[in-house]
Short mmCIF file of C-alpha atoms in Angstrom, two decimals:
data_model
loop_
_atom_site.label_atom_id
_atom_site.label_comp_id
_atom_site.label_asym_id
_atom_site.label_seq_id
_atom_site.Cartn_x
_atom_site.Cartn_y
_atom_site.Cartn_z
CA MET G 1 33.85 107.26 138.46
CA ALA G 2 37.18 105.70 139.16
CA MET G 3 36.63 106.30 142.86
CA ALA G 4 33.28 104.55 142.67
CA ALA G 5 34.95 101.51 141.10
CA LEU G 6 37.54 101.50 143.83
CA ARG G 7 34.93 101.77 146.51
CA ARG G 8 33.21 98.75 145.05
CA GLU G 9 36.49 96.86 145.19
CA GLY G 10 36.91 97.93 148.80
CA ARG G 11 33.52 96.63 149.83
CA ARG G 12 34.26 93.23 148.30
CA PHE G 13 37.35 93.09 150.43
CA ALA G 14 35.59 93.84 153.68
CA PRO G 15 35.57 90.24 154.96
CA LEU G 16 39.30 89.82 154.41
CA ILE G 17 40.42 93.00 155.97
CA SER G 18 43.32 92.72 158.32
CA PRO G 19 42.88 95.42 160.90
CA ARG G 20 45.27 98.25 160.15
CA PRO G 21 44.64 101.94 160.46
CA ILE G 22 43.68 103.67 157.23
CA THR G 23 46.21 106.28 156.29
CA ALA G 24 45.95 108.88 153.60
CA PHE G 25 49.11 107.61 152.01
CA ARG G 26 48.91 106.18 148.54
CA SER G 27 50.71 102.96 147.87
CA SER G 28 53.69 102.94 145.58
CA PRO G 29 52.93 102.11 141.94
CA LEU G 30 54.81 98.83 142.30
CA ALA G 31 52.78 95.66 142.67
CA PRO G 32 51.89 95.36 146.36
CA THR G 33 54.27 92.93 147.92
CA ARG G 34 53.47 93.88 151.49
CA GLU G 35 50.33 95.11 153.18
CA ALA G 36 49.15 97.53 150.52
CA GLU G 37 46.84 100.44 151.05
CA GLY G 38 45.17 102.28 148.23
CA PRO G 39 43.03 105.37 148.42
CA ILE G 40 41.08 105.97 151.61
CA GLY G 41 38.55 103.26 152.43
CA VAL G 42 40.26 100.45 150.58
CA ARG G 43 42.40 97.81 152.28
CA TYR G 44 43.87 94.81 150.55
CA ILE G 45 45.33 91.64 151.88
CA SER G 46 48.81 91.34 150.52
CA THR G 47 49.32 88.95 147.63
CA GLN G 48 52.50 87.66 149.21
CA VAL G 49 50.60 86.44 152.23
CA VAL G 50 48.05 84.72 150.05
CA ARG G 51 50.73 83.16 147.91
CA ASN G 52 52.47 81.73 150.97
CA ARG G 53 49.25 80.21 152.20
CA MET G 54 48.58 78.70 148.80
CA LYS G 55 52.01 77.11 148.76
CA SER G 56 51.61 75.53 152.17
CA VAL G 57 48.09 74.29 151.44
CA LYS G 58 49.31 72.73 148.21
CA ASN G 59 52.09 70.95 150.07
CA ILE G 60 49.65 69.65 152.63
CA GLN G 61 47.44 68.37 149.85
CA LYS G 62 50.35 66.50 148.30
CA ILE G 63 51.31 64.94 151.61
CA THR G 64 47.80 63.80 152.46
CA LYS G 65 47.39 62.33 148.99
CA ALA G 66 50.61 60.39 149.42
CA MET G 67 49.50 59.15 152.85
CA LYS G 68 46.27 57.95 151.32
CA MET G 69 48.14 55.90 148.71
CA VAL G 70 50.42 54.40 151.33
CA ALA G 71 47.46 53.47 153.49
CA ALA G 72 45.70 51.91 150.50
CA SER G 73 48.67 49.71 149.68
CA LYS G 74 49.15 48.66 153.30
CA LEU G 75 45.46 47.87 153.51
CA ARG G 76 45.63 45.55 150.54
CA ALA G 77 48.51 43.64 152.07
CA ILE G 78 46.89 43.15 155.44
CA GLN G 79 43.33 42.56 154.30
CA THR G 80 44.00 39.08 152.95
CA LYS G 81 45.68 38.15 156.21
CA ALA G 82 42.74 39.38 158.25
CA GLU G 83 40.20 37.52 156.16
CA ASN G 84 42.19 34.34 156.40
CA SER G 85 42.50 34.67 160.15
CA ARG G 86 38.74 34.67 160.56
CA GLY G 87 38.78 30.95 160.04
CA LEU G 88 40.80 30.53 163.22
CA TRP G 89 38.22 31.57 165.74
CA GLN G 90 35.04 30.53 164.01
CA PRO G 91 35.29 26.90 165.14
CA PHE G 92 35.76 28.15 168.68
CA THR G 93 32.61 30.18 168.56
CA ALA G 94 30.81 27.17 167.14
CA LEU G 95 32.07 25.02 170.01
CA LEU G 96 32.14 27.31 172.98
CA GLY G 97 29.86 30.13 171.96
CA ASP G 98 30.44 33.82 172.46
CA THR G 99 28.53 35.04 175.47
CA PRO G 100 29.03 38.72 176.10
CA SER G 101 26.29 38.69 178.67
CA VAL G 102 28.10 36.40 181.07
CA ASP G 103 28.27 37.72 184.58
CA VAL G 104 31.63 37.18 186.20
CA LYS G 105 33.62 38.64 189.01
CA LYS G 106 36.89 39.43 187.30
CA ASN G 107 36.53 41.12 183.96
CA VAL G 108 39.46 42.15 181.88
CA ILE G 109 38.87 44.46 178.94
CA VAL G 110 41.50 44.27 176.22
CA THR G 111 41.36 47.40 174.11
CA VAL G 112 43.04 47.16 170.72
CA SER G 113 44.06 50.45 169.16
CA SER G 114 46.70 51.88 166.88
CA ASP G 115 50.03 53.41 167.68
CA LYS G 116 49.92 56.06 165.00
CA GLY G 117 47.36 58.79 164.61
CA LEU G 118 45.61 60.49 161.70
CA CYS G 119 43.24 57.56 161.33
CA GLY G 120 39.87 59.12 161.93
CA GLY G 121 37.71 58.23 164.89
CA ILE G 122 38.30 54.50 165.31
CA ASN G 123 40.43 54.74 168.44
CA SER G 124 37.95 57.01 170.15
CA THR G 125 35.11 54.59 169.42
CA SER G 126 37.11 51.70 170.85
CA VAL G 127 37.83 53.63 174.00
CA LYS G 128 34.22 54.69 174.30
CA ILE G 129 33.04 51.10 174.07
CA SER G 130 35.66 49.97 176.58
CA LYS G 131 34.51 52.56 179.06
CA ALA G 132 30.89 51.57 178.52
CA LEU G 133 31.76 47.93 179.12
CA HIS G 134 33.59 48.88 182.25
CA LYS G 135 30.54 50.65 183.56
CA LEU G 136 28.27 47.82 182.53
CA ASN G 137 30.31 45.23 184.33
CA SER G 138 31.06 47.01 187.55
CA GLY G 139 28.79 45.71 190.24
CA PRO G 140 29.27 45.26 193.97
CA GLU G 141 31.64 42.32 193.76
CA ASN G 142 32.84 42.74 190.21
CA GLU G 143 36.10 44.27 189.25
CA THR G 144 37.13 45.31 185.79
CA LYS G 145 40.63 45.91 184.58
CA TYR G 146 42.08 47.21 181.32
CA VAL G 147 44.79 45.78 179.14
CA ILE G 148 45.68 48.35 176.54
CA LEU G 149 47.29 47.71 173.17
CA GLY G 150 48.51 50.76 171.31
CA GLU G 151 49.46 54.31 172.12
CA LYS G 152 46.23 55.99 171.17
CA ALA G 153 44.02 54.14 173.63
CA LYS G 154 46.71 54.52 176.26
CA ALA G 155 46.63 58.30 175.92
CA GLN G 156 42.87 58.39 176.33
CA LEU G 157 42.47 55.84 179.10
CA VAL G 158 45.35 57.04 181.23
CA ARG G 159 43.51 60.29 181.74
CA ASP G 160 40.64 58.98 183.79
CA SER G 161 41.02 55.26 184.41
CA LYS G 162 44.56 55.13 185.74
CA LYS G 163 43.92 52.82 188.63
CA ASP G 164 42.13 50.24 186.52
CA ILE G 165 44.94 49.65 184.08
CA GLU G 166 46.72 46.37 184.32
CA LEU G 167 49.06 46.20 181.32
CA ILE G 168 50.01 48.50 178.49
CA ILE G 169 51.53 47.15 175.30
CA THR G 170 52.93 49.34 172.54
CA GLU G 171 55.17 49.14 169.48
CA LEU G 172 53.24 46.18 168.24
CA GLN G 173 53.47 46.91 164.53
CA LYS G 174 57.19 47.28 164.14
CA ASN G 175 57.37 43.97 162.30
CA PRO G 176 54.55 42.85 160.03
CA LEU G 177 51.89 41.17 162.13
CA SER G 178 52.19 37.43 162.48
CA TYR G 179 50.65 34.79 164.66
CA THR G 180 53.89 34.27 166.56
CA GLN G 181 53.96 37.87 167.69
CA VAL G 182 50.36 37.90 168.82
CA SER G 183 50.62 34.56 170.55
CA VAL G 184 53.63 35.68 172.58
CA LEU G 185 51.62 38.75 173.48
CA ALA G 186 48.60 36.66 174.46
CA ASP G 187 50.83 34.47 176.53
CA ASP G 188 52.17 37.50 178.41
CA ILE G 189 48.66 38.70 179.08
CA LEU G 190 47.57 35.28 180.33
CA LYS G 191 50.52 35.04 182.65
CA ASN G 192 50.17 38.50 184.13
CA VAL G 193 46.46 38.94 184.49
CA GLU G 194 43.91 37.04 186.50
CA PHE G 195 40.62 36.87 184.76
CA ASP G 196 37.29 35.15 184.66
CA ALA G 197 36.32 36.67 181.35
CA LEU G 198 38.31 38.55 178.76
CA ARG G 199 36.51 41.03 176.59
CA ILE G 200 38.45 42.12 173.54
CA VAL G 201 37.33 45.42 172.03
CA PHE G 202 38.43 46.11 168.49
CA ASN G 203 37.19 47.55 165.20
CA LYS G 204 36.01 44.85 162.87
CA PHE G 205 36.74 45.49 159.24
CA HIS G 206 33.64 45.12 157.11
CA SER G 207 34.69 47.21 154.15
CA VAL G 208 36.94 50.11 153.29
CA VAL G 209 34.41 52.61 154.56
CA SER G 210 32.79 50.68 157.39
CA PHE G 211 34.49 49.57 160.58
CA LEU G 212 32.27 48.47 163.43
CA PRO G 213 33.49 48.23 167.00
CA THR G 214 33.02 44.69 168.26
CA VAL G 215 33.52 42.82 171.49
CA SER G 216 34.70 39.23 171.63
CA THR G 217 34.41 37.36 174.89
CA VAL G 218 36.76 34.61 175.99
CA LEU G 219 36.00 32.82 179.22
CA SER G 220 38.37 31.16 181.59
CA PRO G 221 38.06 27.36 181.96
CA GLU G 222 36.39 27.54 185.36
CA ILE G 223 33.70 29.82 184.06
CA VAL G 224 33.20 27.55 181.07
CA GLU G 225 32.56 24.72 183.51
CA ARG G 226 30.12 26.84 185.43
CA GLU G 227 28.25 27.84 182.32
CA ALA G 228 28.26 24.28 181.05
CA GLU G 229 26.33 23.24 184.11
CA ALA G 230 23.85 25.97 183.43
CA GLY G 231 23.05 24.42 180.09
CA GLY G 232 22.88 26.07 176.72
CA LYS G 233 25.54 25.72 174.08
CA LEU G 234 28.29 24.94 176.55
CA GLY G 235 26.18 22.23 178.09
CA ASP G 236 26.68 20.18 174.96
CA LEU G 237 30.37 19.94 175.69
CA ASP G 238 29.87 16.73 177.59
CA SER G 239 28.57 15.02 174.50
CA TYR G 240 32.03 15.20 172.98
CA GLU G 241 34.36 12.26 173.37
CA ILE G 242 37.81 13.00 174.65
CA GLU G 243 40.68 11.01 173.23
CA GLY G 244 44.00 10.52 174.81
CA GLY G 245 44.79 10.55 178.44
CA GLU G 246 43.53 14.02 179.19
CA THR G 247 40.61 15.06 181.25
CA LYS G 248 37.96 17.50 180.26
CA GLY G 249 39.36 20.16 182.55
CA GLU G 250 42.77 19.79 181.00
CA ILE G 251 41.38 20.10 177.50
CA LEU G 252 39.28 23.11 178.44
CA GLN G 253 42.30 24.89 179.73
CA ASN G 254 44.26 24.26 176.53
CA LEU G 255 41.26 25.26 174.48
CA THR G 256 40.67 28.54 176.25
CA GLU G 257 44.30 29.53 175.97
CA PHE G 258 44.34 28.73 172.30
CA GLN G 259 41.00 30.44 171.81
CA PHE G 260 42.31 33.60 173.40
CA SER G 261 45.37 33.55 171.19
CA CYS G 262 43.32 33.04 168.01
CA VAL G 263 40.78 35.68 168.89
CA MET G 264 43.56 38.13 169.72
CA PHE G 265 45.25 37.41 166.40
CA ASN G 266 42.08 38.07 164.48
CA SER G 267 41.21 41.20 166.43
CA VAL G 268 44.67 42.71 166.04
CA LEU G 269 44.61 42.09 162.30
CA GLU G 270 41.08 43.45 161.87
CA ASN G 271 41.96 46.53 163.85
CA ALA G 272 45.02 47.10 161.71
CA CYS G 273 42.86 46.84 158.58
CA SER G 274 40.33 49.27 160.02
CA GLU G 275 43.13 51.63 160.93
CA GLN G 276 44.45 51.70 157.37
CA GLY G 277 40.96 52.06 155.95
CA ALA G 278 40.11 54.90 158.31
CA ARG G 279 43.39 56.60 157.51
CA MET G 280 42.60 56.32 153.81
CA SER G 281 39.25 58.02 154.17
CA ALA G 282 40.59 60.64 156.58
CA MET G 283 43.43 61.57 154.25
CA ASP G 284 41.08 61.56 151.30
CA SER G 285 38.70 64.04 152.90
CA SER G 286 41.65 66.10 154.07
CA SER G 287 43.09 66.40 150.56
CA ARG G 288 39.65 67.30 149.24
CA ASN G 289 39.34 70.05 151.86
CA ALA G 290 42.79 71.27 150.97
CA GLY G 291 41.71 71.42 147.33
CA ASP G 292 38.66 73.50 148.25
CA MET G 293 40.78 75.80 150.34
CA LEU G 294 43.19 76.18 147.46
CA ASP G 295 40.35 77.17 145.12
CA ARG G 296 39.13 79.83 147.49
CA LEU G 297 42.62 81.19 148.02
CA THR G 298 43.19 81.32 144.25
CA LEU G 299 40.07 83.44 143.85
CA THR G 300 41.23 85.78 146.58
CA TYR G 301 44.67 86.03 145.05
CA ASN G 302 43.27 86.87 141.64
CA ARG G 303 40.98 89.51 143.04
CA THR G 304 43.82 91.12 144.93
CA ARG G 305 46.02 91.07 141.91
CA GLN G 306 43.36 92.58 139.65
CA ALA G 307 42.53 95.26 142.19
CA SER G 308 46.13 96.35 142.43
CA ILE G 309 46.41 96.45 138.62
CA THR G 310 43.27 98.55 138.46
CA THR G 311 44.67 100.91 141.06
CA GLU G 312 47.84 101.36 139.09
CA LEU G 313 45.98 102.05 135.88
CA ILE G 314 43.78 104.61 137.59
CA GLU G 315 46.77 106.41 139.01
CA ILE G 316 48.47 106.52 135.65
CA ILE G 317 45.37 107.70 133.87
CA SER G 318 44.51 110.32 136.42
CA GLY G 319 48.11 111.49 136.36
CA ALA G 320 48.01 111.75 132.61
CA SER G 321 44.70 113.57 132.58
CA ALA G 322 46.01 115.95 135.23
CA LEU G 323 48.88 116.82 132.91
CA GLU G 324 46.58 117.45 129.98
CA GLY G 325 43.97 119.33 131.88
CA MET C 1 37.02 19.72 189.28
CA ALA C 2 40.40 18.16 190.09
CA SER C 3 42.24 16.51 187.24
CA ASN C 4 43.20 13.00 188.17
CA ALA C 5 45.12 12.34 184.97
CA ALA C 6 48.81 13.26 184.95
CA VAL C 7 49.46 16.81 183.92
CA PRO C 8 51.48 16.95 180.67
CA PHE C 9 55.15 17.70 181.15
CA TRP C 10 54.97 21.17 179.69
CA ARG C 11 52.19 22.28 181.92
CA ALA C 12 54.08 20.96 184.91
CA ALA C 13 57.05 23.03 183.77
CA GLY C 14 54.92 26.17 183.89
CA MET C 15 54.29 26.68 180.19
CA THR C 16 50.94 27.54 178.74
CA TYR C 17 49.53 25.76 175.73
CA ILE C 18 50.43 28.76 173.63
CA THR C 19 54.11 28.61 174.58
CA TYR C 20 54.11 24.89 173.91
CA SER C 21 52.59 25.26 170.44
CA ASN C 22 54.99 28.11 169.61
CA ILE C 23 57.98 25.96 170.48
CA CYS C 24 56.62 23.11 168.39
CA ALA C 25 56.00 25.49 165.48
CA ASN C 26 59.57 26.75 165.75
CA LEU C 27 60.83 23.19 165.62
CA VAL C 28 58.84 22.59 162.44
CA ARG C 29 60.18 25.79 160.93
CA ASN C 30 63.70 24.69 161.65
CA CYS C 31 63.07 21.54 159.65
CA LEU C 32 62.63 23.51 156.43
CA LYS C 33 65.28 23.56 153.76
CA GLU C 34 67.08 26.68 152.72
CA PRO C 35 66.05 29.25 151.38
CA TYR C 36 62.57 28.76 152.82
CA LYS C 37 64.02 28.32 156.24
CA THR C 38 65.56 31.77 156.48
CA GLU C 39 62.43 33.32 155.02
CA ALA C 40 60.22 31.59 157.54
CA LEU C 41 62.42 32.44 160.47
CA ALA C 42 62.66 36.06 159.38
CA ARG C 43 58.87 36.26 159.18
CA GLU C 44 58.35 35.25 162.73
CA LYS C 45 60.21 37.96 164.59
CA VAL C 46 58.55 39.32 167.69
CA HIS C 47 58.73 42.88 168.93
CA PHE C 48 56.64 44.74 171.43
CA SER C 49 57.04 46.77 174.56
CA ILE C 50 55.00 45.77 177.59
CA SER C 51 54.59 47.74 180.77
CA LYS C 52 52.81 46.55 183.87
CA TRP C 53 50.84 49.07 185.90
CA THR C 54 50.15 48.82 189.60
CA ASP C 55 47.90 51.24 191.46
CA GLY C 56 47.88 53.68 188.62
CA LYS C 57 51.66 53.84 188.36
CA PRO C 58 53.53 52.38 185.44
CA GLU C 59 56.60 50.28 186.02
CA LYS C 60 59.55 50.29 183.72
CA PRO C 61 58.51 48.89 180.33
CA THR C 62 60.26 45.77 179.16
CA LEU C 63 60.99 45.35 175.50
CA ARG C 64 60.43 41.84 174.22
CA SER C 65 62.22 41.66 170.98
CA ASP C 66 63.98 39.17 168.77
CA SER C 67 65.42 41.91 166.59
CA PRO C 68 68.56 43.56 167.95
CA VAL C 69 67.95 46.83 169.72
CA GLU C 70 69.45 49.59 167.64
#
């Protein structure tokens, strides 16, 4: 009867069995602290091993929970900035329009990504969209180049688009993001890269759980002229009066530079918000998974412990009955 | 589309509009009184590392930073 109980215990352990040869040796009556083997047919996973795993999973859970809190607080700080920065580029879109379908010879795709990892899938989506844009815009006389912000996009794009990369910018978030920083960056890009149209790919922050990849297009002044002749929104530019001693071309150049800087500022901020939000949800799901894992390990541990206690009792009782009988 | 008006002095010097507006903003920040002045100037530090790539090969990255390199 005792053997039948043991055999039942053994069968429950079948999925956890670590492959070791069954010997006829009986384990010592002490609590199994190493790979324990009971009577023939029964193999236990050692409680020490399970305890170690539980400790490490619990530590991981604590760390991911802490990361989630940190991300939440950073998100709060940067979200107000991002929402305020939206007012910078909206007048530009009202004036000059945002035409992603413009067909130009020299495209430059600016991919905004994060430097740090553990933030879910947002960097991969940005890179995917950038690659799709590249394909979309490559025709017989068109050329498309990348300007990469952030380590994560750099790692992914360097693998297969090496010859199309123009500039790589990293370590952007060492100081809290400000317009000065982004404008110096935009200035560097403008000085180093020839472009007809700049397409900025970033993750727009809609809410803590939703970040949509978006593309903002900024055209160079010559292309704005060209499109203005074609009519449409840009064609209304001529109806504006220009004060001061500047010409329209002069103003357009200033405007496009400023537009690029504003749009970059907004996109960098929104991407930072999305990064923190994505990190929050990633760390949240990771701590929940760790909790589930911990529950399962606790069950295993208890079963192992109870089985070893049962084994001990059986040995004692059978020993005692052998003495009597 | 040639501009027949005189180009402003900063554009003739090679600056973009962004550089020009940053310099002007810095001038305005310097007009603040203490303690706001130090706060504002501390807020506007710039730091990033930029590396130009040619033909699939990166060149040495240059660090553009206002903060001292530690």
